[in-house]
Amino acid sequence: EIVLTQSPATLSLSPGERATLSCRASQSVSSYLAWYQQKPGQAPRLLIYDASNRATGIPARFSGSGSGTDFTLTISSLEPEDFAVYYCQQRSNWPLFTFGGGTKVEIK
Amino acid sequence: EVQLVESGGGLVQPGGSLRLSCAASGFTFSSYEMNWVRQAPGKGLEWVSYISSSGSTIYYADSVKGRFTISRDNAKNSLYLQMNSLRAEDTAVYYCARVIPGRYSYPLDYWGQGTLVTVSS
């Protein structure tokens, strides 16, 4: 079973700062990785798919990179609405989907 | 406008059953693969089950295999999750979510608002 480990668990930053979130897979997932944002009381929102492609309507300050086992979500300059929890998700033969444990981006 | 609306959640005793529904609108439901994803209170996301657009291919997480059954009715634009032998650890908000076709990571681009299932005596 492929395990996704996200780090750090919590990231304390100020608006305008750059956020770098990591997702590491226990074995290669090629580029089969997506990123989601979730705010309290809301459903997750797709940000990035296939490691580096922004979903429809996602601002350019969000970018994804990586392949194999190491992936990064970067928010170039944090806006007030970006403080949330972020999850990575991989797709493989089994289990079909796995989510990482999440990184909370909080206001410093 | 794409909409996914879950229903059927509620309080159920351990060992009991519940059937969740997800009503889809604003897109050609029969062309999309669908999933159920759950989130226990204060916890992260957990994939539960997948069904192909025709319903011919189905997968389950180990944690629910043999207890939950996913199905769909393309004529009614609806997705279902039959949950039997419920346990306390099944307590969660259950989301239905749509897969973007043709993308390697099977990204989930639209999600419902979720329905809360509480398993407790």
PDB file of C-alpha atoms in Angstrom:
ATOM      1  CA  GLU A   1       0.000   0.000   0.000  1.00  0.00           C
ATOM      2  CA  ILE A   2       1.285   3.426  -0.930  1.00  0.00           C
ATOM      3  CA  VAL A   3       1.488   5.850   1.987  1.00  0.00           C
ATOM      4  CA  LEU A   4       1.634   9.619   1.494  1.00  0.00           C
ATOM      5  CA  THR A   5       3.442  11.626   4.172  1.00  0.00           C
ATOM      6  CA  GLN A   6       2.866  15.369   4.243  1.00  0.00           C
ATOM      7  CA  SER A   7       5.156  17.819   5.975  1.00  0.00           C
ATOM      8  CA  PRO A   8       5.127  19.930   7.933  1.00  0.00           C
ATOM      9  CA  ALA A   9       1.925  19.172   9.798  1.00  0.00           C
ATOM     10  CA  THR A  10       1.466  22.882  10.459  1.00  0.00           C
ATOM     11  CA  LEU A  11       2.976  25.857   8.673  1.00  0.00           C
ATOM     12  CA  SER A  12       2.737  29.260  10.384  1.00  0.00           C
ATOM     13  CA  LEU A  13       3.189  32.107   7.932  1.00  0.00           C
ATOM     14  CA  SER A  14       2.093  35.686   7.339  1.00  0.00           C
ATOM     15  CA  PRO A  15       0.099  36.981   4.364  1.00  0.00           C
ATOM     16  CA  GLY A  16       2.421  37.725   1.474  1.00  0.00           C
ATOM     17  CA  GLU A  17       4.898  35.023   2.425  1.00  0.00           C
ATOM     18  CA  ARG A  18       5.739  31.980   0.325  1.00  0.00           C
ATOM     19  CA  ALA A  19       4.410  28.588   1.416  1.00  0.00           C
ATOM     20  CA  THR A  20       6.132  25.338   0.508  1.00  0.00           C
ATOM     21  CA  LEU A  21       4.278  22.127   1.320  1.00  0.00           C
ATOM     22  CA  SER A  22       5.764  18.658   0.873  1.00  0.00           C
ATOM     23  CA  CYS A  23       4.190  15.307   0.035  1.00  0.00           C
ATOM     24  CA  ARG A  24       6.328  12.170  -0.014  1.00  0.00           C
ATOM     25  CA  ALA A  25       5.138   8.804  -1.323  1.00  0.00           C
ATOM     26  CA  SER A  26       6.369   5.487   0.076  1.00  0.00           C
ATOM     27  CA  GLN A  27       6.941   4.308  -3.492  1.00  0.00           C
ATOM     28  CA  SER A  28       6.850   5.933  -6.888  1.00  0.00           C
ATOM     29  CA  VAL A  29       3.490   7.270  -8.047  1.00  0.00           C
ATOM     30  CA  SER A  30       4.927   8.748 -11.251  1.00  0.00           C
ATOM     31  CA  SER A  31       3.011  12.025 -11.732  1.00  0.00           C
ATOM     32  CA  TYR A  32      -0.283  10.603 -10.479  1.00  0.00           C
ATOM     33  CA  LEU A  33      -0.664  13.168  -7.717  1.00  0.00           C
ATOM     34  CA  ALA A  34      -3.235  15.847  -6.921  1.00  0.00           C
ATOM     35  CA  TRP A  35      -3.531  18.590  -4.304  1.00  0.00           C
ATOM     36  CA  TYR A  36      -6.647  19.860  -2.537  1.00  0.00           C
ATOM     37  CA  GLN A  37      -7.484  22.764  -0.247  1.00  0.00           C
ATOM     38  CA  GLN A  38     -10.076  22.418   2.506  1.00  0.00           C
ATOM     39  CA  LYS A  39     -11.497  25.143   4.705  1.00  0.00           C
ATOM     40  CA  PRO A  40     -13.495  24.450   7.893  1.00  0.00           C
ATOM     41  CA  GLY A  41     -16.993  23.207   7.188  1.00  0.00           C
ATOM     42  CA  GLN A  42     -16.377  22.979   3.449  1.00  0.00           C
ATOM     43  CA  ALA A  43     -15.709  20.201   0.972  1.00  0.00           C
ATOM     44  CA  PRO A  44     -12.198  19.896  -0.454  1.00  0.00           C
ATOM     45  CA  ARG A  45     -11.357  21.951  -3.534  1.00  0.00           C
ATOM     46  CA  LEU A  46      -9.104  20.605  -6.278  1.00  0.00           C
ATOM     47  CA  LEU A  47      -6.015  22.776  -6.849  1.00  0.00           C
ATOM     48  CA  ILE A  48      -3.498  20.730  -8.829  1.00  0.00           C
ATOM     49  CA  TYR A  49      -3.715  17.469 -10.769  1.00  0.00           C
ATOM     50  CA  ASP A  50      -1.129  15.255 -12.441  1.00  0.00           C
ATOM     51  CA  ALA A  51       1.480  16.856 -10.154  1.00  0.00           C
ATOM     52  CA  SER A  52       1.737  20.230 -11.885  1.00  0.00           C
ATOM     53  CA  ASN A  53      -1.481  21.159 -13.692  1.00  0.00           C
ATOM     54  CA  ARG A  54      -3.687  23.824 -12.150  1.00  0.00           C
ATOM     55  CA  ALA A  55      -7.373  22.995 -12.022  1.00  0.00           C
ATOM     56  CA  THR A  56      -9.911  25.284 -13.627  1.00  0.00           C
ATOM     57  CA  GLY A  57     -10.163  28.633 -11.887  1.00  0.00           C
ATOM     58  CA  ILE A  58      -7.179  28.162  -9.597  1.00  0.00           C
ATOM     59  CA  PRO A  59      -4.996  31.278  -9.253  1.00  0.00           C
ATOM     60  CA  ALA A  60      -1.493  31.252 -10.677  1.00  0.00           C
ATOM     61  CA  ARG A  61       0.056  31.694  -7.210  1.00  0.00           C
ATOM     62  CA  PHE A  62      -0.591  27.971  -6.695  1.00  0.00           C
ATOM     63  CA  SER A  63       1.909  25.665  -8.371  1.00  0.00           C
ATOM     64  CA  GLY A  64       2.806  22.006  -8.096  1.00  0.00           C
ATOM     65  CA  SER A  65       5.999  20.161  -8.900  1.00  0.00           C
ATOM     66  CA  GLY A  66       7.679  16.790  -8.495  1.00  0.00           C
ATOM     67  CA  SER A  67       7.463  13.243  -9.741  1.00  0.00           C
ATOM     68  CA  GLY A  68       8.167   9.778  -8.446  1.00  0.00           C
ATOM     69  CA  THR A  69       8.113  10.034  -4.661  1.00  0.00           C
ATOM     70  CA  ASP A  70       8.653  13.724  -3.855  1.00  0.00           C
ATOM     71  CA  PHE A  71       6.126  16.446  -4.574  1.00  0.00           C
ATOM     72  CA  THR A  72       5.743  20.084  -3.620  1.00  0.00           C
ATOM     73  CA  LEU A  73       2.834  22.511  -3.543  1.00  0.00           C
ATOM     74  CA  THR A  74       3.973  26.121  -3.567  1.00  0.00           C
ATOM     75  CA  ILE A  75       1.845  29.170  -2.837  1.00  0.00           C
ATOM     76  CA  SER A  76       3.979  32.062  -4.061  1.00  0.00           C
ATOM     77  CA  SER A  77       2.406  34.806  -1.938  1.00  0.00           C
ATOM     78  CA  LEU A  78      -0.199  33.908   0.639  1.00  0.00           C
ATOM     79  CA  GLU A  79      -3.547  35.639   0.447  1.00  0.00           C
ATOM     80  CA  PRO A  80      -5.857  35.745   3.503  1.00  0.00           C
ATOM     81  CA  GLU A  81      -8.148  33.164   1.883  1.00  0.00           C
ATOM     82  CA  ASP A  82      -5.299  30.659   1.479  1.00  0.00           C
ATOM     83  CA  PHE A  83      -5.121  29.771   5.168  1.00  0.00           C
ATOM     84  CA  ALA A  84      -6.564  26.283   5.187  1.00  0.00           C
ATOM     85  CA  VAL A  85      -5.639  22.596   5.258  1.00  0.00           C
ATOM     86  CA  TYR A  86      -4.000  21.086   2.188  1.00  0.00           C
ATOM     87  CA  TYR A  87      -4.084  17.425   1.192  1.00  0.00           C
ATOM     88  CA  CYS A  88      -2.209  15.483  -1.432  1.00  0.00           C
ATOM     89  CA  GLN A  89      -3.802  12.455  -3.122  1.00  0.00           C
ATOM     90  CA  GLN A  90      -2.330   9.710  -5.256  1.00  0.00           C
ATOM     91  CA  ARG A  91      -3.844   7.200  -7.582  1.00  0.00           C
ATOM     92  CA  SER A  92      -2.375   3.723  -8.029  1.00  0.00           C
ATOM     93  CA  ASN A  93      -3.453   0.197  -8.805  1.00  0.00           C
ATOM     94  CA  TRP A  94      -4.110  -0.506  -5.155  1.00  0.00           C
ATOM     95  CA  PRO A  95      -5.495   1.109  -3.200  1.00  0.00           C
ATOM     96  CA  LEU A  96      -7.004   3.184  -5.936  1.00  0.00           C
ATOM     97  CA  PHE A  97      -6.717   6.395  -3.946  1.00  0.00           C
ATOM     98  CA  THR A  98      -4.698   7.468  -0.930  1.00  0.00           C
ATOM     99  CA  PHE A  99      -4.691  10.841   0.770  1.00  0.00           C
ATOM    100  CA  GLY A 100      -1.916  12.351   2.803  1.00  0.00           C
ATOM    101  CA  GLY A 101      -2.499  13.391   6.390  1.00  0.00           C
ATOM    102  CA  GLY A 102      -2.713  17.085   5.539  1.00  0.00           C
ATOM    103  CA  THR A 103      -0.773  20.287   6.188  1.00  0.00           C
ATOM    104  CA  LYS A 104      -2.465  23.146   7.990  1.00  0.00           C
ATOM    105  CA  VAL A 105      -1.367  26.590   6.833  1.00  0.00           C
ATOM    106  CA  GLU A 106      -2.143  29.007   9.660  1.00  0.00           C
ATOM    107  CA  ILE A 107      -1.687  32.709  10.170  1.00  0.00           C
ATOM    108  CA  LYS A 108       1.428  33.580  12.125  1.00  0.00           C
TER     109      LYS A 108
ATOM    110  CA  GLU B   1     -23.829  24.415 -12.942  1.00  0.00           C
ATOM    111  CA  VAL B   2     -22.436  21.126 -11.661  1.00  0.00           C
ATOM    112  CA  GLN B   3     -24.062  20.033  -8.413  1.00  0.00           C
ATOM    113  CA  LEU B   4     -23.667  16.987  -6.218  1.00  0.00           C
ATOM    114  CA  VAL B   5     -26.079  16.714  -3.297  1.00  0.00           C
ATOM    115  CA  GLU B   6     -25.714  13.938  -0.726  1.00  0.00           C
ATOM    116  CA  SER B   7     -28.504  12.732   1.525  1.00  0.00           C
ATOM    117  CA  GLY B   8     -29.325   9.834   3.802  1.00  0.00           C
ATOM    118  CA  GLY B   9     -26.953  10.441   6.679  1.00  0.00           C
ATOM    119  CA  GLY B  10     -27.990  10.290  10.301  1.00  0.00           C
ATOM    120  CA  LEU B  11     -27.602   8.516  13.616  1.00  0.00           C
ATOM    121  CA  VAL B  12     -27.484   4.723  13.527  1.00  0.00           C
ATOM    122  CA  GLN B  13     -26.627   2.086  16.122  1.00  0.00           C
ATOM    123  CA  PRO B  14     -23.559  -0.126  15.769  1.00  0.00           C
ATOM    124  CA  GLY B  15     -24.369  -3.038  13.490  1.00  0.00           C
ATOM    125  CA  GLY B  16     -27.052  -1.067  11.718  1.00  0.00           C
ATOM    126  CA  SER B  17     -27.425  -0.027   8.077  1.00  0.00           C
ATOM    127  CA  LEU B  18     -27.778   3.192   6.159  1.00  0.00           C
ATOM    128  CA  ARG B  19     -28.066   4.074   2.486  1.00  0.00           C
ATOM    129  CA  LEU B  20     -26.496   7.283   1.217  1.00  0.00           C
ATOM    130  CA  SER B  21     -27.545   8.941  -2.021  1.00  0.00           C
ATOM    131  CA  CYS B  22     -25.846  11.524  -4.183  1.00  0.00           C
ATOM    132  CA  ALA B  23     -27.984  13.408  -6.706  1.00  0.00           C
ATOM    133  CA  ALA B  24     -26.022  14.791  -9.638  1.00  0.00           C
ATOM    134  CA  SER B  25     -27.022  17.632 -11.949  1.00  0.00           C
ATOM    135  CA  GLY B  26     -25.485  20.041 -14.431  1.00  0.00           C
ATOM    136  CA  PHE B  27     -23.403  17.454 -16.271  1.00  0.00           C
ATOM    137  CA  THR B  28     -23.734  14.156 -18.134  1.00  0.00           C
ATOM    138  CA  PHE B  29     -23.594  11.883 -15.102  1.00  0.00           C
ATOM    139  CA  SER B  30     -23.312   8.684 -17.130  1.00  0.00           C
ATOM    140  CA  SER B  31     -19.964   9.839 -18.552  1.00  0.00           C
ATOM    141  CA  TYR B  32     -18.190  10.263 -15.221  1.00  0.00           C
ATOM    142  CA  GLU B  33     -16.488   7.962 -12.761  1.00  0.00           C
ATOM    143  CA  MET B  34     -17.531   8.658  -9.186  1.00  0.00           C
ATOM    144  CA  ASN B  35     -16.205   8.130  -5.675  1.00  0.00           C
ATOM    145  CA  TRP B  36     -17.202   8.234  -2.044  1.00  0.00           C
ATOM    146  CA  VAL B  37     -14.700   9.870   0.310  1.00  0.00           C
ATOM    147  CA  ARG B  38     -15.195  10.266   4.053  1.00  0.00           C
ATOM    148  CA  GLN B  39     -13.777  12.423   6.807  1.00  0.00           C
ATOM    149  CA  ALA B  40     -14.035  11.512  10.469  1.00  0.00           C
ATOM    150  CA  PRO B  41     -14.558  14.453  12.841  1.00  0.00           C
ATOM    151  CA  GLY B  42     -11.341  16.459  13.090  1.00  0.00           C
ATOM    152  CA  LYS B  43      -9.457  14.000  10.878  1.00  0.00           C
ATOM    153  CA  GLY B  44      -8.168  13.800   7.324  1.00  0.00           C
ATOM    154  CA  LEU B  45      -9.717  12.496   4.139  1.00  0.00           C
ATOM    155  CA  GLU B  46     -10.189   8.767   3.529  1.00  0.00           C
ATOM    156  CA  TRP B  47     -11.161   7.261   0.186  1.00  0.00           C
ATOM    157  CA  VAL B  48     -14.033   4.779   0.531  1.00  0.00           C
ATOM    158  CA  SER B  49     -15.130   3.516  -2.879  1.00  0.00           C
ATOM    159  CA  TYR B  50     -14.960   4.056  -6.646  1.00  0.00           C
ATOM    160  CA  ILE B  51     -17.336   3.191  -9.469  1.00  0.00           C
ATOM    161  CA  SER B  52     -16.751   3.511 -13.198  1.00  0.00           C
ATOM    162  CA  SER B  53     -19.098   5.458 -15.446  1.00  0.00           C
ATOM    163  CA  SER B  54     -21.002   2.340 -16.505  1.00  0.00           C
ATOM    164  CA  GLY B  55     -20.891   0.739 -13.068  1.00  0.00           C
ATOM    165  CA  SER B  56     -18.946  -2.248 -14.351  1.00  0.00           C
ATOM    166  CA  THR B  57     -15.785  -1.558 -12.329  1.00  0.00           C
ATOM    167  CA  ILE B  58     -15.890  -1.058  -8.577  1.00  0.00           C
ATOM    168  CA  TYR B  59     -13.225  -0.735  -5.893  1.00  0.00           C
ATOM    169  CA  TYR B  60     -13.401  -0.452  -2.113  1.00  0.00           C
ATOM    170  CA  ALA B  61     -11.008   0.520   0.628  1.00  0.00           C
ATOM    171  CA  ASP B  62     -10.056  -2.425   2.827  1.00  0.00           C
ATOM    172  CA  SER B  63     -11.744  -0.742   5.790  1.00  0.00           C
ATOM    173  CA  VAL B  64     -15.201  -1.075   4.209  1.00  0.00           C
ATOM    174  CA  LYS B  65     -14.862  -4.064   1.899  1.00  0.00           C
ATOM    175  CA  GLY B  66     -17.592  -6.637   2.485  1.00  0.00           C
ATOM    176  CA  ARG B  67     -19.745  -4.138   4.396  1.00  0.00           C
ATOM    177  CA  PHE B  68     -20.348  -1.280   1.952  1.00  0.00           C
ATOM    178  CA  THR B  69     -21.744  -1.447  -1.583  1.00  0.00           C
ATOM    179  CA  ILE B  70     -21.443   1.333  -4.142  1.00  0.00           C
ATOM    180  CA  SER B  71     -23.885   1.566  -7.034  1.00  0.00           C
ATOM    181  CA  ARG B  72     -25.282   4.060  -9.491  1.00  0.00           C
ATOM    182  CA  ASP B  73     -28.410   4.650 -11.553  1.00  0.00           C
ATOM    183  CA  ASN B  74     -27.443   6.639 -14.633  1.00  0.00           C
ATOM    184  CA  ALA B  75     -31.073   7.055 -15.641  1.00  0.00           C
ATOM    185  CA  LYS B  76     -31.719   8.820 -12.338  1.00  0.00           C
ATOM    186  CA  ASN B  77     -28.366  10.663 -12.233  1.00  0.00           C
ATOM    187  CA  SER B  78     -27.723   9.170  -8.831  1.00  0.00           C
ATOM    188  CA  LEU B  79     -24.915   7.514  -6.898  1.00  0.00           C
ATOM    189  CA  TYR B  80     -25.487   5.338  -3.837  1.00  0.00           C
ATOM    190  CA  LEU B  81     -23.592   3.860  -0.923  1.00  0.00           C
ATOM    191  CA  GLN B  82     -25.233   1.027   0.991  1.00  0.00           C
ATOM    192  CA  MET B  83     -23.551   0.731   4.374  1.00  0.00           C
ATOM    193  CA  ASN B  84     -24.122  -2.381   6.479  1.00  0.00           C
ATOM    194  CA  SER B  85     -22.639  -3.644   9.745  1.00  0.00           C
ATOM    195  CA  LEU B  86     -21.757  -0.108  10.712  1.00  0.00           C
ATOM    196  CA  ARG B  87     -19.092   0.507  13.342  1.00  0.00           C
ATOM    197  CA  ALA B  88     -18.222   3.484  15.489  1.00  0.00           C
ATOM    198  CA  GLU B  89     -15.170   4.100  13.313  1.00  0.00           C
ATOM    199  CA  ASP B  90     -17.442   4.656  10.297  1.00  0.00           C
ATOM    200  CA  THR B  91     -18.609   7.908  11.884  1.00  0.00           C
ATOM    201  CA  ALA B  92     -17.718  10.610   9.392  1.00  0.00           C
ATOM    202  CA  VAL B  93     -18.916  13.117   6.852  1.00  0.00           C
ATOM    203  CA  TYR B  94     -19.370  11.245   3.578  1.00  0.00           C
ATOM    204  CA  TYR B  95     -18.723  13.083   0.326  1.00  0.00           C
ATOM    205  CA  CYS B  96     -19.490  12.026  -3.222  1.00  0.00           C
ATOM    206  CA  ALA B  97     -16.971  13.337  -5.739  1.00  0.00           C
ATOM    207  CA  ARG B  98     -16.563  13.312  -9.501  1.00  0.00           C
ATOM    208  CA  VAL B  99     -13.416  12.233 -11.359  1.00  0.00           C
ATOM    209  CA  ILE B 100     -12.022  14.358 -14.179  1.00  0.00           C
ATOM    210  CA  PRO B 101     -11.916  12.007 -17.167  1.00  0.00           C
ATOM    211  CA  GLY B 102      -8.621  11.159 -18.780  1.00  0.00           C
ATOM    212  CA  ARG B 103      -6.291  12.509 -16.108  1.00  0.00           C
ATOM    213  CA  TYR B 104      -3.595  10.261 -14.651  1.00  0.00           C
ATOM    214  CA  SER B 105      -4.166  11.143 -11.003  1.00  0.00           C
ATOM    215  CA  TYR B 106      -7.984  10.630 -11.179  1.00  0.00           C
ATOM    216  CA  PRO B 107      -8.491  14.093  -9.670  1.00  0.00           C
ATOM    217  CA  LEU B 108     -11.772  14.856  -7.964  1.00  0.00           C
ATOM    218  CA  ASP B 109     -12.994  18.158  -9.347  1.00  0.00           C
ATOM    219  CA  TYR B 110     -16.483  18.443  -7.884  1.00  0.00           C
ATOM    220  CA  TRP B 111     -17.572  17.396  -4.417  1.00  0.00           C
ATOM    221  CA  GLY B 112     -20.911  17.413  -2.669  1.00  0.00           C
ATOM    222  CA  GLN B 113     -21.435  19.256   0.611  1.00  0.00           C
ATOM    223  CA  GLY B 114     -21.268  15.989   2.537  1.00  0.00           C
ATOM    224  CA  THR B 115     -23.674  14.069   4.746  1.00  0.00           C
ATOM    225  CA  LEU B 116     -22.862  13.164   8.349  1.00  0.00           C
ATOM    226  CA  VAL B 117     -23.113   9.556   9.472  1.00  0.00           C
ATOM    227  CA  THR B 118     -22.911   8.964  13.216  1.00  0.00           C
ATOM    228  CA  VAL B 119     -22.647   5.416  14.525  1.00  0.00           C
ATOM    229  CA  SER B 120     -23.406   5.325  18.214  1.00  0.00           C
ATOM    230  CA  SER B 121     -25.586   3.559  20.737  1.00  0.00           C
TER     231      SER B 121
END
